[in-house]
PDB file of C-alpha atoms in Angstrom:
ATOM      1  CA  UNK D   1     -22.288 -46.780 171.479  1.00  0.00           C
ATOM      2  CA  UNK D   2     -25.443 -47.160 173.909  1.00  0.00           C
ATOM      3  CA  UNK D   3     -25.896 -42.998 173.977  1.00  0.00           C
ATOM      4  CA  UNK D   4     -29.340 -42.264 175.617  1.00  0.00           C
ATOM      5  CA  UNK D   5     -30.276 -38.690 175.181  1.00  0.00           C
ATOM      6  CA  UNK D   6     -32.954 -36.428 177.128  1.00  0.00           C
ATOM      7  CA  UNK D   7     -34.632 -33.378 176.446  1.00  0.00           C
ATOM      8  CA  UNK D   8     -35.122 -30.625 177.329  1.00  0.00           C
ATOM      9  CA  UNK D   9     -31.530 -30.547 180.091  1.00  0.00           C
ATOM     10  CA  UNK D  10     -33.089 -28.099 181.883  1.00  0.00           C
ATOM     11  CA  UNK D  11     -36.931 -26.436 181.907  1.00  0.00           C
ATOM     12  CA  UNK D  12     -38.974 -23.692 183.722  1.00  0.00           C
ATOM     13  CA  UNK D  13     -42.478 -23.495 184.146  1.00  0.00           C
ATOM     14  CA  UNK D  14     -45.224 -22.015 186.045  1.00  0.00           C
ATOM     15  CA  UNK D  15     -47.356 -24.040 188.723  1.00  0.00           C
ATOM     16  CA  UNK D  16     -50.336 -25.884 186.921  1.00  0.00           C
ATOM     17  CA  UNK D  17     -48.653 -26.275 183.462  1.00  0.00           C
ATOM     18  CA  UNK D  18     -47.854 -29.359 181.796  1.00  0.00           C
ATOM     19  CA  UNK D  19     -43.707 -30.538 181.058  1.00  0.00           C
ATOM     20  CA  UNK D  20     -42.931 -33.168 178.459  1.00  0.00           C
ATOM     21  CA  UNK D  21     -39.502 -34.929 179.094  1.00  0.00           C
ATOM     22  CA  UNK D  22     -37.888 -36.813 176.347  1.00  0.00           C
ATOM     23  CA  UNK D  23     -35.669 -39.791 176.450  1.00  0.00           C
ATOM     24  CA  UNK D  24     -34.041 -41.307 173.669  1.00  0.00           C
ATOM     25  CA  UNK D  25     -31.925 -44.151 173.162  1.00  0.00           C
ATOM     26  CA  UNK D  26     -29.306 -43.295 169.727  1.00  0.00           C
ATOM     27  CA  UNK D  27     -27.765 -46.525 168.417  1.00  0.00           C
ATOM     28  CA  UNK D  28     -29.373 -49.379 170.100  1.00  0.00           C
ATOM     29  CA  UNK D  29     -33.210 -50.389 170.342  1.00  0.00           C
ATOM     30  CA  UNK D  30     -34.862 -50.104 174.001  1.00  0.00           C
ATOM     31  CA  UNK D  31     -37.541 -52.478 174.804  1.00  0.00           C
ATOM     32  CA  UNK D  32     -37.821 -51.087 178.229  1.00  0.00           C
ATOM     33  CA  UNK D  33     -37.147 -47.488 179.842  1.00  0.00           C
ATOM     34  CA  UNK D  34     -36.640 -46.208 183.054  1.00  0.00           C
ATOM     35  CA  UNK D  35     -37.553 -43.045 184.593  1.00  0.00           C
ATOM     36  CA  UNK D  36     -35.325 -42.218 187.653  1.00  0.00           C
ATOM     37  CA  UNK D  37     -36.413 -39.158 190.367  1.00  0.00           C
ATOM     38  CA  UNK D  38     -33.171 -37.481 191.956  1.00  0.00           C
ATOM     39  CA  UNK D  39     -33.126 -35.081 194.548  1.00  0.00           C
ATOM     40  CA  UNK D  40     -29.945 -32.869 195.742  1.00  0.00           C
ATOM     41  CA  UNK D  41     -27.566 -35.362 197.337  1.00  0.00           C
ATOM     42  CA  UNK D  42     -29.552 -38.230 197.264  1.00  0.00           C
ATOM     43  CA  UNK D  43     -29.525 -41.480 195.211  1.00  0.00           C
ATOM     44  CA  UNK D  44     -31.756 -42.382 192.537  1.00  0.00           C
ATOM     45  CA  UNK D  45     -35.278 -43.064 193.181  1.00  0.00           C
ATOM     46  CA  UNK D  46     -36.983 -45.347 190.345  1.00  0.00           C
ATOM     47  CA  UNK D  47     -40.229 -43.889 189.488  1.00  0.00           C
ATOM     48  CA  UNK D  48     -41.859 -46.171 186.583  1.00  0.00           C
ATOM     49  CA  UNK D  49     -40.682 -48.978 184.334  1.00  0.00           C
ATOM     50  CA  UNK D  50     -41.760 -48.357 180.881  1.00  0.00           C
ATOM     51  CA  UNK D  51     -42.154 -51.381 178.535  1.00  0.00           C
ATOM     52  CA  UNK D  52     -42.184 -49.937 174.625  1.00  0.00           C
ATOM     53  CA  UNK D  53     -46.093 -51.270 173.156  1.00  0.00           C
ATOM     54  CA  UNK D  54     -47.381 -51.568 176.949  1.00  0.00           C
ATOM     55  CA  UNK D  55     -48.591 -49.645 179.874  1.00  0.00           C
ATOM     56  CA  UNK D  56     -45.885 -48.691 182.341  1.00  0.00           C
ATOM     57  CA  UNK D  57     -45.467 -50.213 186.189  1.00  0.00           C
ATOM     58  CA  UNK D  58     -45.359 -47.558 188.786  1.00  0.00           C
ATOM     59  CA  UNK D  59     -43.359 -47.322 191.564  1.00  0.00           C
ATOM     60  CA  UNK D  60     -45.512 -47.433 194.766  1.00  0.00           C
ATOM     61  CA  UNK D  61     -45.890 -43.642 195.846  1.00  0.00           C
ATOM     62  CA  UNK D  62     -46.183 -42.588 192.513  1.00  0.00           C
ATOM     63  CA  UNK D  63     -49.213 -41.153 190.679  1.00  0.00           C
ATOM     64  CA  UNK D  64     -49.541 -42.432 187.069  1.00  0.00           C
ATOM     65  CA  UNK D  65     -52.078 -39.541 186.250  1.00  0.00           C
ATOM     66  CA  UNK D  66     -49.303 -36.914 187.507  1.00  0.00           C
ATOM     67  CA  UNK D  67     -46.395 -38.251 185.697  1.00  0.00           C
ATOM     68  CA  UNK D  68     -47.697 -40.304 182.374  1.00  0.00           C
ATOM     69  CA  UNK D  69     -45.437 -42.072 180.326  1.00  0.00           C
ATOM     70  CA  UNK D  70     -45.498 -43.240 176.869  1.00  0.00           C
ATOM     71  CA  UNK D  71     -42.941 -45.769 175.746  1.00  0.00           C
ATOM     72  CA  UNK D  72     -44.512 -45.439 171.988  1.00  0.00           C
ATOM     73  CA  UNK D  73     -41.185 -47.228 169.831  1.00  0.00           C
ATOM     74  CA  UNK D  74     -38.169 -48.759 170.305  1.00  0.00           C
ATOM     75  CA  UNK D  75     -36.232 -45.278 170.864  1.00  0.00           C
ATOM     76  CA  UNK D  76     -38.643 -43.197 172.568  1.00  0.00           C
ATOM     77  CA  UNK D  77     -39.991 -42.996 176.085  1.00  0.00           C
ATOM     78  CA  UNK D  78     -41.312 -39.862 177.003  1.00  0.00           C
ATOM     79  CA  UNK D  79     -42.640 -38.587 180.645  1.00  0.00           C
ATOM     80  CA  UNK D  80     -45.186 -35.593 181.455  1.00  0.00           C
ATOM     81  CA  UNK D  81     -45.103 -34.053 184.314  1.00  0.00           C
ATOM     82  CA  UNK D  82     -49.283 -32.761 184.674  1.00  0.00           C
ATOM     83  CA  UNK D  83     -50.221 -29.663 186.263  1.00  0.00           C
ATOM     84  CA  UNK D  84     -46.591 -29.234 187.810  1.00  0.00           C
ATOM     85  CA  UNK D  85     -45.839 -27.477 191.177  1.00  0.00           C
ATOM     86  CA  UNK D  86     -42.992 -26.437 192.898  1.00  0.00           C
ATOM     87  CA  UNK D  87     -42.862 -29.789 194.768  1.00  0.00           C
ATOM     88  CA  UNK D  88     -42.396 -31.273 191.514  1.00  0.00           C
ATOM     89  CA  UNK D  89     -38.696 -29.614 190.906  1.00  0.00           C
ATOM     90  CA  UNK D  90     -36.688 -32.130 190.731  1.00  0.00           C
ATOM     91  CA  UNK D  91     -33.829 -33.847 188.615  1.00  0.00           C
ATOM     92  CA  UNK D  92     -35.488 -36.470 186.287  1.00  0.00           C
ATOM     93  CA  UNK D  93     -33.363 -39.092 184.654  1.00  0.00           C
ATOM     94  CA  UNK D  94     -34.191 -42.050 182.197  1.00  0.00           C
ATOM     95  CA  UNK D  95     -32.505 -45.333 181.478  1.00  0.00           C
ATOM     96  CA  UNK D  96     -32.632 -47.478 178.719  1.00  0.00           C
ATOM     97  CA  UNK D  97     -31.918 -51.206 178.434  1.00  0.00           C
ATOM     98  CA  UNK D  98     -30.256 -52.267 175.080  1.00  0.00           C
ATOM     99  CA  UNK D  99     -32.596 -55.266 173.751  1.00  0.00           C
ATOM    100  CA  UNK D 100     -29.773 -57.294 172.439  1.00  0.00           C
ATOM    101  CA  UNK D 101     -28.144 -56.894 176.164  1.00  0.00           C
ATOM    102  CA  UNK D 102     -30.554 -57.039 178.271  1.00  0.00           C
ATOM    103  CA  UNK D 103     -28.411 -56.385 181.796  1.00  0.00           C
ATOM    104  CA  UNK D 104     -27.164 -53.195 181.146  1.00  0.00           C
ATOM    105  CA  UNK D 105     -28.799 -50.123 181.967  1.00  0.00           C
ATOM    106  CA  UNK D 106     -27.615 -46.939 179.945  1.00  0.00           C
ATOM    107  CA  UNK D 107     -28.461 -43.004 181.625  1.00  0.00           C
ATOM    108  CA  UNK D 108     -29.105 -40.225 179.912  1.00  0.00           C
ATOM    109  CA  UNK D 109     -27.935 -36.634 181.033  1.00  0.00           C
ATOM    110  CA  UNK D 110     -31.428 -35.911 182.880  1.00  0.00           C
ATOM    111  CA  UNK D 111     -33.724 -33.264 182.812  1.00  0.00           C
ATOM    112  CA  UNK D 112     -33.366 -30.496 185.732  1.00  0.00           C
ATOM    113  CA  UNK D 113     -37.236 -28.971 186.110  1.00  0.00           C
ATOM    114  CA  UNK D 114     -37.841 -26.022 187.646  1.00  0.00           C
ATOM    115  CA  UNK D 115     -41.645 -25.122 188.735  1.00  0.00           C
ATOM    116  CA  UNK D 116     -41.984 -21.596 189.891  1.00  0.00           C
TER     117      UNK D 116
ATOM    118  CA  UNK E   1     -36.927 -56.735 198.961  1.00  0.00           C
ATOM    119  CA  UNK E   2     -33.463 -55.867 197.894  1.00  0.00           C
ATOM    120  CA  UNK E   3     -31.201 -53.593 200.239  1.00  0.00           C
ATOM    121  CA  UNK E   4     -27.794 -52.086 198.985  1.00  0.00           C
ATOM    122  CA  UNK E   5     -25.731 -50.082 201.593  1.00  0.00           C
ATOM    123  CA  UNK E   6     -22.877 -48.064 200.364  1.00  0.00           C
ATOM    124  CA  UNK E   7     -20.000 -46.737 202.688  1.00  0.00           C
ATOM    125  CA  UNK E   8     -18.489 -44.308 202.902  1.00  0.00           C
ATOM    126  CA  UNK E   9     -20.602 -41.663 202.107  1.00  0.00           C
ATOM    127  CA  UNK E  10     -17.701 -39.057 201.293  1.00  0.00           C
ATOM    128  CA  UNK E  11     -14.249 -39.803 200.833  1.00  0.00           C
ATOM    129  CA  UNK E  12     -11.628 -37.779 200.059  1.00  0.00           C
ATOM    130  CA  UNK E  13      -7.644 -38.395 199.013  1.00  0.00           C
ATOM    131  CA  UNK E  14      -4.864 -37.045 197.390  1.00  0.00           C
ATOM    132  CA  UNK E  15      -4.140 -37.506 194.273  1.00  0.00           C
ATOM    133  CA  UNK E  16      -2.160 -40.822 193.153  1.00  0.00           C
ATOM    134  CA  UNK E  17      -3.641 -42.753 196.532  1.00  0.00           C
ATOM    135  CA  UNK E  18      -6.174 -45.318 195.455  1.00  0.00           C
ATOM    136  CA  UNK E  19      -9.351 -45.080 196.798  1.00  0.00           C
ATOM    137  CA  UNK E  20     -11.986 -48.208 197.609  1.00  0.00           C
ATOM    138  CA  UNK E  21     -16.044 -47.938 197.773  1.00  0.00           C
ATOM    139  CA  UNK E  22     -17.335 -50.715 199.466  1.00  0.00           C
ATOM    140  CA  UNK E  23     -21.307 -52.074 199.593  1.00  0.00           C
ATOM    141  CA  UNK E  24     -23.300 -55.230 200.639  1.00  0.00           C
ATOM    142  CA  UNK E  25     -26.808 -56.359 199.757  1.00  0.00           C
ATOM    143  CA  UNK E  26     -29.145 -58.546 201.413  1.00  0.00           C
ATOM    144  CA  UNK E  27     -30.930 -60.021 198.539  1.00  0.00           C
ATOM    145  CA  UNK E  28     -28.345 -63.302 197.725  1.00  0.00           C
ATOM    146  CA  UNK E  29     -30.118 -63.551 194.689  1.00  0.00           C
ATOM    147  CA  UNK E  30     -28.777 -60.521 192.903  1.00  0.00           C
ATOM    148  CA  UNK E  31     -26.565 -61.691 190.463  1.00  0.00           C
ATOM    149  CA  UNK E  32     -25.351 -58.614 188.628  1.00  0.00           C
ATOM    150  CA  UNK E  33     -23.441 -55.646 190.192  1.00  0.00           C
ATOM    151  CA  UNK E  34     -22.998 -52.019 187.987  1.00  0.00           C
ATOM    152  CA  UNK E  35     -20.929 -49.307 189.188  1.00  0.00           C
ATOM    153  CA  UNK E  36     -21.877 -45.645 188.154  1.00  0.00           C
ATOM    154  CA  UNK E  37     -20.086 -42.343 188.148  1.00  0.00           C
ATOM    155  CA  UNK E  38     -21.978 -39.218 188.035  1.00  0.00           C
ATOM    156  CA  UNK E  39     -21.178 -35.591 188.082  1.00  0.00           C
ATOM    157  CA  UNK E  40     -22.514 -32.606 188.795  1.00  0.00           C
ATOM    158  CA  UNK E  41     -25.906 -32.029 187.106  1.00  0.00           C
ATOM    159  CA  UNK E  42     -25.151 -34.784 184.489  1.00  0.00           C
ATOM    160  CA  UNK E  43     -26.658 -38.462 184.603  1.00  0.00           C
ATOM    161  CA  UNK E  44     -24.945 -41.876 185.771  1.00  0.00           C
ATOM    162  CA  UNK E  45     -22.364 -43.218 183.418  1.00  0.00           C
ATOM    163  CA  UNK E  46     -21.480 -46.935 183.652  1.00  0.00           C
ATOM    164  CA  UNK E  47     -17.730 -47.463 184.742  1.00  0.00           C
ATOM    165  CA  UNK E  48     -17.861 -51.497 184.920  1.00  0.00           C
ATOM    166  CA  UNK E  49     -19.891 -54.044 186.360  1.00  0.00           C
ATOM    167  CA  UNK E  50     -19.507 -57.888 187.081  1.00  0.00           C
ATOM    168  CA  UNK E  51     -21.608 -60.712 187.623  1.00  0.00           C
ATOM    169  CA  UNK E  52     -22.155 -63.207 189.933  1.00  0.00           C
ATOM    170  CA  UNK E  53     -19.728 -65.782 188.025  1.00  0.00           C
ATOM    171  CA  UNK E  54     -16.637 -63.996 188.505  1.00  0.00           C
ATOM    172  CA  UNK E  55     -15.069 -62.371 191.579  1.00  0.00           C
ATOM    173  CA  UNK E  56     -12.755 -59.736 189.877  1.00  0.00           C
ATOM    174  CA  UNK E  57     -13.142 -57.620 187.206  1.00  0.00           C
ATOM    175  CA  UNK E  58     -10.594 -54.900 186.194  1.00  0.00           C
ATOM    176  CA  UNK E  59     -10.587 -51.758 183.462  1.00  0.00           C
ATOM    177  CA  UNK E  60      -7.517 -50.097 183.520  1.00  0.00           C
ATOM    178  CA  UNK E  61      -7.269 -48.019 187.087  1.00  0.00           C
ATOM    179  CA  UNK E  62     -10.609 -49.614 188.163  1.00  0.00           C
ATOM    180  CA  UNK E  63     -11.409 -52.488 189.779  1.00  0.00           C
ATOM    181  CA  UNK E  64     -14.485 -53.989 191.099  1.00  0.00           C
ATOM    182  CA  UNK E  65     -14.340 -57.113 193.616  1.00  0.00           C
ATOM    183  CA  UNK E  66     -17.257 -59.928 194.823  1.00  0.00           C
ATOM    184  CA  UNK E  67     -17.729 -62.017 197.624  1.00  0.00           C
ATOM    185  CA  UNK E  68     -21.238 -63.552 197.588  1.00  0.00           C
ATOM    186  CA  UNK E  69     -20.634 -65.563 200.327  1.00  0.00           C
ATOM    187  CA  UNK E  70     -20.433 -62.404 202.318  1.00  0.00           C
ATOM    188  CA  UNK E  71     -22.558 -60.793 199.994  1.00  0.00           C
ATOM    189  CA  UNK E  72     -20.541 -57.271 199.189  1.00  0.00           C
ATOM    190  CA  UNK E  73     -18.617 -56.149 196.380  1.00  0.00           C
ATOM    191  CA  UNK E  74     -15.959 -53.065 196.249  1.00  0.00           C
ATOM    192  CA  UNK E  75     -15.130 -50.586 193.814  1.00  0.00           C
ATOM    193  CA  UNK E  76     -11.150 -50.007 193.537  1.00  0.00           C
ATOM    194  CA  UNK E  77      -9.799 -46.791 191.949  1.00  0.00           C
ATOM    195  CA  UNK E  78      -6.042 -46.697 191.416  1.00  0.00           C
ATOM    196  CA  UNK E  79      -3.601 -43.996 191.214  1.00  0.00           C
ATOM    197  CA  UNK E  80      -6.757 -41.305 191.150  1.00  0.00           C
ATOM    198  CA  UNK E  81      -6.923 -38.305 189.822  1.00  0.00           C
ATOM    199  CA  UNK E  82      -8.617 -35.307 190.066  1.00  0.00           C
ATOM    200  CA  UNK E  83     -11.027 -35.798 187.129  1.00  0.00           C
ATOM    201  CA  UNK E  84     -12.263 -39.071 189.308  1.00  0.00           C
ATOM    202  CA  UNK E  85     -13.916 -36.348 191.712  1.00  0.00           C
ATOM    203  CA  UNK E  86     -17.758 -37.489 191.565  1.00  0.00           C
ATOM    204  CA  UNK E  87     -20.378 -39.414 193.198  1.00  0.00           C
ATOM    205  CA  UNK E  88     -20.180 -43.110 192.529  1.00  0.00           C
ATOM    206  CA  UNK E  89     -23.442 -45.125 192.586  1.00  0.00           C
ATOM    207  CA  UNK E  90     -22.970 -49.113 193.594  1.00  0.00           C
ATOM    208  CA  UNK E  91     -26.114 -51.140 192.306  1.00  0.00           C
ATOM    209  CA  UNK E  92     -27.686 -54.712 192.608  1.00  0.00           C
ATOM    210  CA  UNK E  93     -30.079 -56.495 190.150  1.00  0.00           C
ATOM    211  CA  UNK E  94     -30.972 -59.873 189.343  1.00  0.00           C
ATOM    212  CA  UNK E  95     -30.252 -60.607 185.791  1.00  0.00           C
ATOM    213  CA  UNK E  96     -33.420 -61.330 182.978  1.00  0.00           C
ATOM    214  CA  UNK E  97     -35.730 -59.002 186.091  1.00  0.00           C
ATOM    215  CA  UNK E  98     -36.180 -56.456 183.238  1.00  0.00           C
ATOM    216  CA  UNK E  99     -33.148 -54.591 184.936  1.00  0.00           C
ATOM    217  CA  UNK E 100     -34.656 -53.440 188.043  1.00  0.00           C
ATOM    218  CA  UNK E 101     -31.595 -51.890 189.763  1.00  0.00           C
ATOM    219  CA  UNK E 102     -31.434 -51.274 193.432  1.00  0.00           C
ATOM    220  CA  UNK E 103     -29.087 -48.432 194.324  1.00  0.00           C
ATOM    221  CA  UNK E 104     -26.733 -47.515 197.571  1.00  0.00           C
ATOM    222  CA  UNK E 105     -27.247 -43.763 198.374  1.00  0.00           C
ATOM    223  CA  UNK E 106     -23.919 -43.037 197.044  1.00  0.00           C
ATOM    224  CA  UNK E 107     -19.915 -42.035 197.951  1.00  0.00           C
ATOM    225  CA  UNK E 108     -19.028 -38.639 197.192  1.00  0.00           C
ATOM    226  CA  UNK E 109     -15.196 -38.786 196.159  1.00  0.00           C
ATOM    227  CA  UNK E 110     -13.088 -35.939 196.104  1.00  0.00           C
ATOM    228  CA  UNK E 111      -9.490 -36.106 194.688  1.00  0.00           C
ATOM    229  CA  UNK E 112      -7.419 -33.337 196.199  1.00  0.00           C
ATOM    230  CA  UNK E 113      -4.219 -32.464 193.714  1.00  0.00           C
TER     231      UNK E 113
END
């Protein structure tokens, strides 16, 4: 149990284009998503908090018209990426609290993008 | 704010020789502790956690200790092997915050066979 799945795994793009990212909790119900930044070597940086039904909190640093998230049911949080550039390439990852335990945060496989 | 430090940063061993991960944090309100194994390209995976109310937890070959009074907790890996090669995450949250973890920058651990 508590499977949280992202996709695309990995995406391409050219500078200026747009990149949706995906995150789904499986078999549990997610009242509230994370969406994680990781560069190569580094830890995890927390990005936005995503509350399903509500606007998501930003991280200080981070632009909510760049990277918009939509937390739209229970399962789904998704996170675009707007006109991307190469500064953008990164390693995203989302979390996913189960609602009926609310400590635990469960990872999905994160999504590598590439902007050329 | 919350800080976690995490040492080592790398640590390698041979295999069967336990290996420990220790961190502290700052904040003595943090109440709830995760560890997190990730490999290469993939995301974190939970490998146990403990909270405030206990100062031991065990899972097989891993371990995880607390001391709040010195505010630092340890990750204990037994009789590794080389499948255990990955970067572990420590983490530090207070519990009903809406999970906000705060992460050490990671211990790479290589298990040599």
């Amino acid at each position: 149990g508590a499977v949280v799945s992202q996709h695309p795994s990995r995406v391409i793009c050219k500078s200026g284009t747009s990149v949706k990212i995906e995150c789904r909790s499986l078999d549990f119900q997610a009242t509230t998503m994370f969406w994680y930044r990781q560069f190569p070597k580094q830890s995890l940086m927390l990005m936005a908090t995503s509350n399903e039904g509500s606007k998501a909190t930003y991280e200080q640093g981070v632009e909510k018209d760049k990277f918009l998230i939509n937390h739209a049911s229970l399962t789904l949080s998704t996170l675009t990426v707007t006109s991307a550039h190469p500064e953008d390439s990164s390693f995203y990852i989302c979390s996913a609290i189960d609602s009926g335990r609310t400590d635990t945060q469960y990872f999905g496989p994160g999504t590598r993008l590439t902007v050329l | 704010g919350e800080n976690v430090e995490q040492h080592p940063s790398t640590l390698s061993v041979q295999e069967g020789d336990s290996a420990v991960i220790k961190c502290t944090y700052s904040d003595s309100a943090s109440n709830y502790f995760p560890w997190y194994k990730q490999e290469l390209g993939k995301g974190p995976q939970l490998i146990i956690d403990i909270r405030s109310n206990v100062g031991e937890k065990k899972d097989q070959r891993i371990a995880v200790t607390l001391n709040k009074t010195a505010k630092h907790f340890s990750l204990h890996i037994t009789e590794t092997q080389p499948e255990d090669s990955a970067v572990y995450f420590c983490a530090a949250s207070i519990l009903g915050s809406q999970g906000n973890l705060i992460f050490g920058k990671g211990t790479k651990l290589s298990v040599k066979p």
